[in-house]
CSV table of N, CA and C in Angstrom, one decimal:
chain,number,residue,atom,x,y,z
Y,25,MET,N,-95.0,-4.0,-41.8
Y,25,MET,CA,-93.7,-4.6,-42.1
Y,25,MET,C,-92.6,-3.7,-41.4
Y,26,GLU,N,-91.8,-4.3,-40.6
Y,26,GLU,CA,-90.8,-3.6,-39.9
Y,26,GLU,C,-89.5,-3.3,-40.8
Y,27,ILE,N,-89.0,-2.1,-40.7
Y,27,ILE,CA,-87.9,-1.7,-41.5
Y,27,ILE,C,-86.6,-2.0,-40.6
Y,28,LYS,N,-85.7,-2.8,-41.1
Y,28,LYS,CA,-84.4,-3.1,-40.4
Y,28,LYS,C,-83.3,-2.6,-41.3
Y,29,PHE,N,-82.2,-2.2,-40.6
Y,29,PHE,CA,-81.0,-1.8,-41.3
Y,29,PHE,C,-79.8,-2.6,-40.8
Y,30,LYS,N,-78.8,-2.8,-41.7
Y,30,LYS,CA,-77.6,-3.5,-41.3
Y,30,LYS,C,-76.4,-2.6,-41.7
Y,31,SER,N,-75.4,-2.7,-41.0
Y,31,SER,CA,-74.2,-1.9,-41.2
Y,31,SER,C,-73.4,-2.5,-42.3
Y,32,VAL,N,-72.8,-1.7,-43.2
Y,32,VAL,CA,-72.0,-2.2,-44.3
Y,32,VAL,C,-70.8,-1.3,-44.5
Y,33,HIS,N,-69.8,-1.8,-45.2
Y,33,HIS,CA,-68.6,-1.1,-45.5
Y,33,HIS,C,-68.9,0.0,-46.6
Y,34,THR,N,-68.3,1.1,-46.4
Y,34,THR,CA,-68.3,2.1,-47.5
Y,34,THR,C,-66.9,2.1,-48.1
Y,35,VAL,N,-66.7,2.7,-49.3
Y,35,VAL,CA,-65.4,2.8,-49.9
Y,35,VAL,C,-64.5,3.5,-49.0
Y,36,LYS,N,-64.9,4.5,-48.3
Y,36,LYS,CA,-64.1,5.3,-47.3
Y,36,LYS,C,-63.5,4.3,-46.3
Y,37,ASP,N,-64.3,3.5,-45.7
Y,37,ASP,CA,-63.9,2.5,-44.7
Y,37,ASP,C,-62.8,1.6,-45.2
Y,38,LEU,N,-63.0,1.1,-46.5
Y,38,LEU,CA,-62.0,0.2,-47.0
Y,38,LEU,C,-60.7,0.9,-47.4
Y,39,VAL,N,-60.8,2.1,-47.8
Y,39,VAL,CA,-59.6,2.9,-48.1
Y,39,VAL,C,-58.8,3.1,-46.9
Y,40,ILE,N,-59.4,3.5,-45.8
Y,40,ILE,CA,-58.7,3.8,-44.6
Y,40,ILE,C,-58.1,2.5,-44.0
Y,41,SER,N,-58.8,1.4,-44.0
Y,41,SER,CA,-58.2,0.2,-43.6
Y,41,SER,C,-57.0,-0.3,-44.4
Y,42,ALA,N,-57.1,-0.1,-45.7
Y,42,ALA,CA,-56.0,-0.4,-46.6
Y,42,ALA,C,-54.8,0.5,-46.3
Y,43,ILE,N,-55.0,1.7,-46.1
Y,43,ILE,CA,-53.8,2.6,-45.8
Y,43,ILE,C,-53.2,2.2,-44.5
Y,44,VAL,N,-54.0,1.9,-43.4
Y,44,VAL,CA,-53.4,1.5,-42.2
Y,44,VAL,C,-52.7,0.2,-42.3
Y,45,LEU,N,-53.2,-0.7,-43.1
Y,45,LEU,CA,-52.6,-2.0,-43.3
Y,45,LEU,C,-51.2,-1.8,-44.1
Y,46,ALA,N,-51.2,-1.0,-45.1
Y,46,ALA,CA,-50.0,-0.7,-45.8
Y,46,ALA,C,-48.9,0.0,-44.8
Y,47,ALA,N,-49.4,0.8,-43.9
Y,47,ALA,CA,-48.5,1.4,-42.9
Y,47,ALA,C,-47.9,0.3,-42.0
Y,48,GLY,N,-48.8,-0.6,-41.6
Y,48,GLY,CA,-48.3,-1.7,-40.8
Y,48,GLY,C,-47.3,-2.6,-41.5
Y,49,ILE,N,-47.5,-2.9,-42.7
Y,49,ILE,CA,-46.6,-3.7,-43.5
Y,49,ILE,C,-45.2,-2.9,-43.6
Y,50,GLY,N,-45.3,-1.6,-43.9
Y,50,GLY,CA,-44.1,-0.8,-44.0
Y,50,GLY,C,-43.3,-0.8,-42.7
Y,51,LEU,N,-44.0,-0.6,-41.6
Y,51,LEU,CA,-43.4,-0.5,-40.3
Y,51,LEU,C,-42.8,-1.9,-39.9
Y,52,PHE,N,-43.4,-3.0,-40.4
Y,52,PHE,CA,-42.9,-4.3,-40.0
Y,52,PHE,C,-41.4,-4.4,-40.4
Y,53,PHE,N,-41.0,-3.8,-41.5
Y,53,PHE,CA,-39.6,-3.9,-41.9
Y,53,PHE,C,-38.7,-3.0,-41.0
Y,54,VAL,N,-39.2,-2.0,-40.3
Y,54,VAL,CA,-38.5,-1.2,-39.4
Y,54,VAL,C,-38.5,-1.7,-38.0
Y,55,ASN,N,-39.7,-2.1,-37.5
Y,55,ASN,CA,-39.8,-2.6,-36.2
Y,55,ASN,C,-41.0,-3.6,-36.2
Y,56,LYS,N,-40.6,-4.9,-36.1
Y,56,LYS,CA,-41.5,-6.0,-36.3
Y,56,LYS,C,-42.7,-5.9,-35.3
Y,57,GLY,N,-42.5,-5.6,-34.1
Y,57,GLY,CA,-43.6,-5.5,-33.1
Y,57,GLY,C,-44.6,-4.4,-33.4
Y,58,LEU,N,-44.1,-3.2,-33.7
Y,58,LEU,CA,-45.0,-2.1,-34.1
Y,58,LEU,C,-45.7,-2.4,-35.4
Y,59,GLY,N,-45.0,-2.9,-36.3
Y,59,GLY,CA,-45.7,-3.3,-37.6
Y,59,GLY,C,-46.8,-4.3,-37.4
Y,60,SER,N,-46.5,-5.3,-36.6
Y,60,SER,CA,-47.5,-6.3,-36.3
Y,60,SER,C,-48.8,-5.7,-35.6
Y,61,VAL,N,-48.5,-4.8,-34.7
Y,61,VAL,CA,-49.7,-4.2,-33.9
Y,61,VAL,C,-50.5,-3.4,-34.9
Y,62,ILE,N,-49.8,-2.5,-35.7
Y,62,ILE,CA,-50.6,-1.7,-36.6
Y,62,ILE,C,-51.3,-2.5,-37.7
Y,63,GLY,N,-50.7,-3.6,-38.2
Y,63,GLY,CA,-51.3,-4.5,-39.1
Y,63,GLY,C,-52.5,-5.2,-38.5
Y,64,ALA,N,-52.4,-5.6,-37.2
Y,64,ALA,CA,-53.6,-6.2,-36.5
Y,64,ALA,C,-54.7,-5.2,-36.4
Y,65,CYS,N,-54.3,-4.0,-36.1
Y,65,CYS,CA,-55.4,-2.9,-35.9
Y,65,CYS,C,-56.1,-2.7,-37.3
Y,66,ALA,N,-55.3,-2.7,-38.4
Y,66,ALA,CA,-55.9,-2.6,-39.7
Y,66,ALA,C,-56.9,-3.7,-40.0
Y,67,LEU,N,-56.6,-4.9,-39.6
Y,67,LEU,CA,-57.5,-6.0,-39.8
Y,67,LEU,C,-58.7,-5.9,-39.0
Y,68,LEU,N,-58.6,-5.5,-37.7
Y,68,LEU,CA,-59.7,-5.2,-36.9
Y,68,LEU,C,-60.6,-4.1,-37.4
Y,69,MET,N,-60.0,-3.1,-38.0
Y,69,MET,CA,-60.8,-2.0,-38.6
Y,69,MET,C,-61.5,-2.5,-39.8
Y,70,LEU,N,-60.9,-3.4,-40.5
Y,70,LEU,CA,-61.6,-4.0,-41.7
Y,70,LEU,C,-62.8,-4.8,-41.3
Y,71,LEU,N,-62.7,-5.5,-40.1
Y,71,LEU,CA,-63.8,-6.3,-39.6
Y,71,LEU,C,-65.0,-5.5,-39.0
Y,72,PHE,N,-64.6,-4.4,-38.2
Y,72,PHE,CA,-65.6,-3.8,-37.4
Y,72,PHE,C,-66.0,-2.4,-37.9
Y,73,CYS,N,-65.2,-1.7,-38.7
Y,73,CYS,CA,-65.5,-0.3,-39.0
Y,73,CYS,C,-66.4,-0.3,-40.2
Y,74,LYS,N,-67.7,-0.1,-40.0
Y,74,LYS,CA,-68.7,-0.1,-41.0
Y,74,LYS,C,-69.6,1.2,-40.8
Y,75,SER,N,-69.4,2.2,-41.6
Y,75,SER,CA,-70.1,3.5,-41.4
Y,75,SER,C,-71.3,3.6,-42.3
Y,76,GLY,N,-71.5,2.7,-43.3
Y,76,GLY,CA,-72.7,2.8,-44.1
Y,76,GLY,C,-73.8,1.9,-43.6
Y,77,HIS,N,-75.0,2.1,-44.1
Y,77,HIS,CA,-76.1,1.3,-43.7
Y,77,HIS,C,-76.9,0.9,-44.9
Y,78,LYS,N,-77.6,-0.3,-44.9
Y,78,LYS,CA,-78.5,-0.7,-46.0
Y,78,LYS,C,-79.7,-1.2,-45.3
Y,79,ARG,N,-80.8,-0.9,-46.0
Y,79,ARG,CA,-82.1,-1.5,-45.6
Y,79,ARG,C,-82.1,-2.9,-46.1
Y,80,GLU,N,-82.6,-3.9,-45.2
Y,80,GLU,CA,-82.6,-5.3,-45.6
Y,80,GLU,C,-83.5,-5.4,-46.9
Y,81,GLY,N,-82.9,-6.0,-47.9
Y,81,GLY,CA,-83.7,-6.2,-49.1
Y,81,GLY,C,-83.4,-5.2,-50.2
Y,82,GLU,N,-82.7,-4.1,-49.9
Y,82,GLU,CA,-82.4,-3.0,-50.8
Y,82,GLU,C,-80.9,-2.9,-51.0
Y,83,ASP,N,-80.4,-2.3,-52.0
Y,83,ASP,CA,-79.0,-2.2,-52.3
Y,83,ASP,C,-78.5,-0.8,-52.3
Y,84,ILE,N,-79.2,0.1,-51.6
Y,84,ILE,CA,-78.8,1.5,-51.6
Y,84,ILE,C,-78.0,1.7,-50.3
Y,85,VAL,N,-76.8,2.3,-50.4
Y,85,VAL,CA,-76.0,2.6,-49.2
Y,85,VAL,C,-76.5,3.9,-48.6
Y,86,LEU,N,-76.8,3.9,-47.3
Y,86,LEU,CA,-77.4,5.1,-46.6
Y,86,LEU,C,-76.4,5.6,-45.6
Y,87,LYS,N,-76.5,6.9,-45.4
Y,87,LYS,CA,-75.8,7.6,-44.2
Y,87,LYS,C,-76.8,7.7,-43.1
Y,88,LYS,N,-76.2,7.7,-41.9
Y,88,LYS,CA,-77.1,7.9,-40.7
Y,88,LYS,C,-76.8,9.3,-40.1
Y,89,LYS,N,-77.8,10.0,-39.7
Y,89,LYS,CA,-77.6,11.2,-39.0
Y,89,LYS,C,-78.7,11.3,-37.9
Y,90,ALA,N,-78.2,11.6,-36.7
Y,90,ALA,CA,-79.1,11.8,-35.5
Y,90,ALA,C,-78.9,13.2,-35.0
Y,91,LEU,N,-80.1,13.9,-34.8
Y,91,LEU,CA,-80.1,15.3,-34.3
Y,91,LEU,C,-80.9,15.4,-33.1
Y,92,ASP,N,-80.5,16.2,-32.1
Y,92,ASP,CA,-81.3,16.6,-31.0
Y,92,ASP,C,-81.9,18.0,-31.3
Y,93,ILE,N,-83.2,18.0,-31.5
Y,93,ILE,CA,-83.9,19.2,-32.0
Y,93,ILE,C,-84.8,19.8,-30.9
Y,94,SER,N,-85.0,21.1,-30.9
Y,94,SER,CA,-85.8,21.8,-30.0
Y,94,SER,C,-87.2,21.2,-30.0
Y,95,HIS,N,-87.8,21.1,-28.9
Y,95,HIS,CA,-89.2,20.5,-28.7
Y,95,HIS,C,-90.3,21.2,-29.5
Y,96,HIS,N,-90.1,22.5,-29.7
Y,96,HIS,CA,-91.2,23.3,-30.4
Y,96,HIS,C,-91.3,22.9,-31.9
Y,97,CYS,N,-90.3,22.1,-32.4
Y,97,CYS,CA,-90.3,21.6,-33.8
Y,97,CYS,C,-91.1,20.3,-33.9
Y,98,ARG,N,-91.5,19.7,-32.8
Y,98,ARG,CA,-92.1,18.4,-32.8
Y,98,ARG,C,-93.3,18.2,-33.7
Y,99,GLU,N,-94.2,19.1,-33.6
Y,99,GLU,CA,-95.5,19.0,-34.3
Y,99,GLU,C,-95.3,19.1,-35.8
Y,100,SER,N,-94.5,20.0,-36.3
Y,100,SER,CA,-94.3,20.1,-37.7
Y,100,SER,C,-93.5,18.8,-38.3
Y,101,LEU,N,-92.6,18.3,-37.5
Y,101,LEU,CA,-91.9,17.1,-37.9
Y,101,LEU,C,-92.8,15.9,-37.9
Y,102,LYS,N,-93.6,15.8,-36.8
Y,102,LYS,CA,-94.5,14.6,-36.7
Y,102,LYS,C,-95.6,14.7,-37.9
Y,103,GLU,N,-96.1,15.9,-38.1
Y,103,GLU,CA,-97.1,16.0,-39.2
Y,103,GLU,C,-96.4,15.7,-40.6
Y,104,PHE,N,-95.2,16.1,-40.8
Y,104,PHE,CA,-94.5,15.8,-42.0
Y,104,PHE,C,-94.3,14.3,-42.2
Y,105,LEU,N,-93.9,13.6,-41.1
Y,105,LEU,CA,-93.6,12.2,-41.2
Y,105,LEU,C,-94.9,11.4,-41.3
Y,106,ASP,N,-96.0,12.0,-40.8
Y,106,ASP,CA,-97.4,11.4,-41.0
Y,106,ASP,C,-97.9,11.5,-42.4
Y,107,GLY,N,-97.2,12.3,-43.2
Y,107,GLY,CA,-97.6,12.4,-44.6
Y,107,GLY,C,-98.4,13.7,-45.0
Y,108,LYS,N,-98.5,14.6,-44.0
Y,108,LYS,CA,-99.2,15.9,-44.3
Y,108,LYS,C,-98.3,16.8,-45.1
Y,109,ASP,N,-98.9,17.7,-45.8
Y,109,ASP,CA,-98.1,18.7,-46.6
Y,109,ASP,C,-97.7,19.9,-45.8
Y,110,VAL,N,-96.7,19.7,-44.9
Y,110,VAL,CA,-96.2,20.8,-44.1
Y,110,VAL,C,-94.7,20.9,-44.3
Y,111,ASP,N,-94.2,22.1,-44.0
Y,111,ASP,CA,-92.7,22.3,-44.1
Y,111,ASP,C,-92.1,22.0,-42.8
Y,112,PRO,N,-91.3,20.9,-42.7
Y,112,PRO,CA,-90.8,20.5,-41.4
Y,112,PRO,C,-89.8,21.6,-40.9
Y,113,GLU,N,-89.8,21.8,-39.6
Y,113,GLU,CA,-88.9,22.8,-39.0
Y,113,GLU,C,-87.9,22.0,-38.2
Y,114,ILE,N,-86.6,22.4,-38.4
Y,114,ILE,CA,-85.5,21.8,-37.7
Y,114,ILE,C,-84.7,22.9,-37.1
Y,115,ASN,N,-84.8,23.0,-35.8
Y,115,ASN,CA,-84.1,24.1,-35.0
Y,115,ASN,C,-83.2,23.4,-33.9
Y,116,LEU,N,-81.9,23.5,-34.0
Y,116,LEU,CA,-81.0,22.9,-33.1
Y,116,LEU,C,-80.8,23.8,-31.9
Y,117,ASP,N,-81.2,25.0,-31.9
Y,117,ASP,CA,-81.0,26.0,-30.8
Y,117,ASP,C,-82.0,25.9,-29.7
Y,118,GLY,N,-82.2,24.7,-29.2
Y,118,GLY,CA,-83.2,24.5,-28.1
Y,118,GLY,C,-82.7,24.5,-26.7
Y,119,ASN,N,-83.4,25.2,-25.9
Y,119,ASN,CA,-83.0,25.2,-24.5
Y,119,ASN,C,-84.1,24.4,-23.8
Y,120,GLY,N,-83.7,23.5,-22.9
Y,120,GLY,CA,-84.7,22.7,-22.2
Y,120,GLY,C,-85.0,21.4,-22.9
Y,121,SER,N,-86.3,21.1,-23.1
Y,121,SER,CA,-86.6,19.8,-23.6
Y,121,SER,C,-86.3,19.6,-25.1
Y,122,VAL,N,-85.9,18.4,-25.5
Y,122,VAL,CA,-85.5,18.1,-26.8
Y,122,VAL,C,-86.2,16.9,-27.3
Y,123,ILE,N,-86.2,16.8,-28.6
Y,123,ILE,CA,-86.6,15.5,-29.3
Y,123,ILE,C,-85.5,15.1,-30.2
Y,124,ARG,N,-85.5,13.8,-30.6
Y,124,ARG,CA,-84.4,13.3,-31.4
Y,124,ARG,C,-85.0,12.8,-32.7
Y,125,LEU,N,-84.3,13.2,-33.8
Y,125,LEU,CA,-84.6,12.8,-35.1
Y,125,LEU,C,-83.5,11.9,-35.7
Y,126,GLU,N,-83.8,10.7,-36.0
Y,126,GLU,CA,-82.8,9.8,-36.6
Y,126,GLU,C,-83.2,9.6,-38.1
Y,127,VAL,N,-82.2,9.8,-39.0
Y,127,VAL,CA,-82.5,9.7,-40.4
Y,127,VAL,C,-81.4,8.9,-41.1
Y,128,TYR,N,-81.8,7.9,-41.9
Y,128,TYR,CA,-80.9,7.2,-42.8
Y,128,TYR,C,-81.3,7.7,-44.1
Y,129,TYR,N,-80.3,8.2,-44.9
Y,129,TYR,CA,-80.6,8.8,-46.2
Y,129,TYR,C,-79.5,8.6,-47.2
Y,130,ASN,N,-79.9,8.8,-48.5
Y,130,ASN,CA,-79.1,8.8,-49.6
Y,130,ASN,C,-79.5,9.9,-50.5
Y,131,VAL,N,-78.6,10.9,-50.7
Y,131,VAL,CA,-79.0,12.1,-51.5
Y,131,VAL,C,-79.2,11.7,-53.0
Y,132,ASP,N,-78.4,10.9,-53.5
Y,132,ASP,CA,-78.4,10.6,-55.0
Y,132,ASP,C,-79.7,9.9,-55.3
Y,133,ALA,N,-80.1,8.9,-54.5
Y,133,ALA,CA,-81.3,8.1,-54.7
Y,133,ALA,C,-82.6,8.8,-54.3
Y,134,ALA,N,-82.5,9.9,-53.6
Y,134,ALA,CA,-83.6,10.7,-53.0
Y,134,ALA,C,-84.5,9.7,-52.2
Y,135,VAL,N,-83.9,9.1,-51.2
Y,135,VAL,CA,-84.6,8.2,-50.3
Y,135,VAL,C,-84.1,8.5,-48.9
Y,136,ALA,N,-85.1,8.5,-47.9
Y,136,ALA,CA,-84.8,8.7,-46.5
Y,136,ALA,C,-85.7,7.9,-45.7
Y,137,TYR,N,-85.2,7.4,-44.6
Y,137,TYR,CA,-85.9,6.7,-43.6
Y,137,TYR,C,-85.8,7.5,-42.2
Y,138,ALA,N,-86.9,8.0,-41.7
Y,138,ALA,CA,-86.8,8.8,-40.5
Y,138,ALA,C,-87.6,8.3,-39.4
Y,139,GLN,N,-87.2,8.6,-38.1
Y,139,GLN,CA,-87.9,8.2,-36.9
Y,139,GLN,C,-87.7,9.3,-35.9
Y,140,LEU,N,-88.8,9.7,-35.3
Y,140,LEU,CA,-88.8,10.7,-34.3
Y,140,LEU,C,-88.9,10.1,-32.9
Y,141,PHE,N,-88.1,10.6,-31.9
Y,141,PHE,CA,-88.1,10.1,-30.5
Y,141,PHE,C,-88.4,11.3,-29.6
Y,142,ASP,N,-89.2,11.0,-28.5
Y,142,ASP,CA,-89.4,11.9,-27.4
Y,142,ASP,C,-88.4,11.6,-26.3
Y,143,PHE,N,-87.9,12.6,-25.6
Y,143,PHE,CA,-87.0,12.3,-24.4
Y,143,PHE,C,-87.9,12.3,-23.2
Y,144,SER,N,-88.0,11.2,-22.5
Y,144,SER,CA,-88.8,11.1,-21.4
Y,144,SER,C,-88.2,10.1,-20.4
Y,145,SER,N,-88.2,10.4,-19.1
Y,145,SER,CA,-87.7,9.5,-18.1
Y,145,SER,C,-86.2,9.1,-18.4
Y,146,TYR,N,-85.4,10.0,-18.9
Y,146,TYR,CA,-84.0,9.9,-19.2
Y,146,TYR,C,-83.7,8.9,-20.3
Y,147,THR,N,-84.7,8.6,-21.2
Y,147,THR,CA,-84.5,7.7,-22.3
Y,147,THR,C,-85.3,8.3,-23.5
Y,148,TYR,N,-84.9,7.9,-24.7
Y,148,TYR,CA,-85.6,8.3,-25.9
Y,148,TYR,C,-86.6,7.2,-26.2
Y,149,GLU,N,-87.9,7.6,-26.3
Y,149,GLU,CA,-89.0,6.7,-26.6
Y,149,GLU,C,-89.5,7.1,-28.0
Y,150,PRO,N,-89.7,6.1,-28.8
Y,150,PRO,CA,-90.2,6.3,-30.2
Y,150,PRO,C,-91.5,7.1,-30.2
Y,151,ALA,N,-91.6,8.2,-30.9
Y,151,ALA,CA,-92.9,8.9,-31.1
Y,151,ALA,C,-93.5,8.5,-32.4
Y,152,THR,N,-92.7,8.0,-33.4
Y,152,THR,CA,-93.2,7.5,-34.7
Y,152,THR,C,-92.5,6.2,-35.0
Y,153,GLU,N,-93.0,5.5,-35.9
Y,153,GLU,CA,-92.3,4.3,-36.5
Y,153,GLU,C,-91.3,4.8,-37.5
Y,154,ILE,N,-90.5,4.0,-38.0
Y,154,ILE,CA,-89.6,4.4,-39.1
Y,154,ILE,C,-90.4,4.6,-40.3
Y,155,VAL,N,-90.3,5.9,-40.9
Y,155,VAL,CA,-91.1,6.3,-42.0
Y,155,VAL,C,-90.2,6.3,-43.3
Y,156,GLU,N,-90.6,5.7,-44.3
Y,156,GLU,CA,-89.9,5.8,-45.6
Y,156,GLU,C,-90.4,7.0,-46.4
Y,157,LEU,N,-89.4,7.8,-46.8
Y,157,LEU,CA,-89.7,9.0,-47.7
Y,157,LEU,C,-88.9,8.8,-49.0
Y,158,ARG,N,-89.6,9.1,-50.1
Y,158,ARG,CA,-88.9,9.0,-51.4
Y,158,ARG,C,-89.3,10.2,-52.2
Y,159,GLY,N,-88.4,10.5,-53.1
Y,159,GLY,CA,-88.7,11.6,-54.1
Y,159,GLY,C,-88.6,13.0,-53.4
Y,160,GLN,N,-89.6,13.8,-53.7
Y,160,GLN,CA,-89.5,15.2,-53.2
Y,160,GLN,C,-89.6,15.3,-51.7
Y,161,LYS,N,-90.4,14.5,-51.0
Y,161,LYS,CA,-90.4,14.6,-49.6
Y,161,LYS,C,-89.1,14.2,-48.9
Y,162,ALA,N,-88.4,13.3,-49.5
Y,162,ALA,CA,-87.0,12.9,-49.0
Y,162,ALA,C,-86.1,14.1,-49.3
Y,163,ARG,N,-86.2,14.7,-50.4
Y,163,ARG,CA,-85.3,15.8,-50.8
Y,163,ARG,C,-85.5,17.0,-49.8
Y,164,ILE,N,-86.7,17.2,-49.4
Y,164,ILE,CA,-87.0,18.3,-48.5
Y,164,ILE,C,-86.4,18.0,-47.1
Y,165,LEU,N,-86.5,16.8,-46.6
Y,165,LEU,CA,-85.9,16.5,-45.3
Y,165,LEU,C,-84.4,16.5,-45.4
Y,166,ILE,N,-83.8,15.9,-46.4
Y,166,ILE,CA,-82.4,15.9,-46.6
Y,166,ILE,C,-81.8,17.3,-46.7
Y,167,GLY,N,-82.5,18.2,-47.4
Y,167,GLY,CA,-82.1,19.6,-47.5
Y,167,GLY,C,-82.1,20.2,-46.1
Y,168,LYS,N,-83.1,20.0,-45.3
Y,168,LYS,CA,-83.2,20.5,-44.0
Y,168,LYS,C,-82.0,20.0,-43.1
Y,169,LEU,N,-81.7,18.7,-43.3
Y,169,LEU,CA,-80.6,18.1,-42.5
Y,169,LEU,C,-79.3,18.7,-42.9
Y,170,CYS,N,-79.1,18.9,-44.2
Y,170,CYS,CA,-77.8,19.5,-44.6
Y,170,CYS,C,-77.7,21.0,-44.2
Y,171,ASN,N,-78.8,21.7,-44.2
Y,171,ASN,CA,-78.7,23.1,-43.8
Y,171,ASN,C,-78.5,23.2,-42.3
Y,172,SER,N,-78.9,22.2,-41.5
Y,172,SER,CA,-78.7,22.3,-40.1
Y,172,SER,C,-77.2,22.2,-39.6
Y,173,ASP,N,-76.4,21.7,-40.6
Y,173,ASP,CA,-75.0,21.6,-40.3
Y,173,ASP,C,-74.3,23.0,-40.3
Y,174,LYS,N,-74.9,23.9,-41.0
Y,174,LYS,CA,-74.2,25.2,-41.2
Y,174,LYS,C,-74.5,26.1,-40.0
């Protein structure tokens, strides 16, 4: 079964759109042209600005993170995604060849969906299918992702 994701609004998206719309309405009383443009931009933001993701058939809002990782981490990540009991290594300080890790995750629900890509012929080619991780395995990967930001 193929895992598919759709983009959805988050509370943050809706709040930002509402603030821009309120600014457009306020500016309309000062300058009708500028207020109209800002209001139109707010409506377009409301339609197109979707930073959350949901797996089709589930109701958990996920964040997406994509990292370019050093190639020497490939084996540990691939084994981790294949279900083996290894500690995945995520090292962003790579010179030369890289791999790409794309993860959709939710910290509170302890769920993650990850896919590994190899960089070949100037494109990213899938090295694994999208793998669903739940519970402790998802927490391990999310912890590694959060630590890679620092």
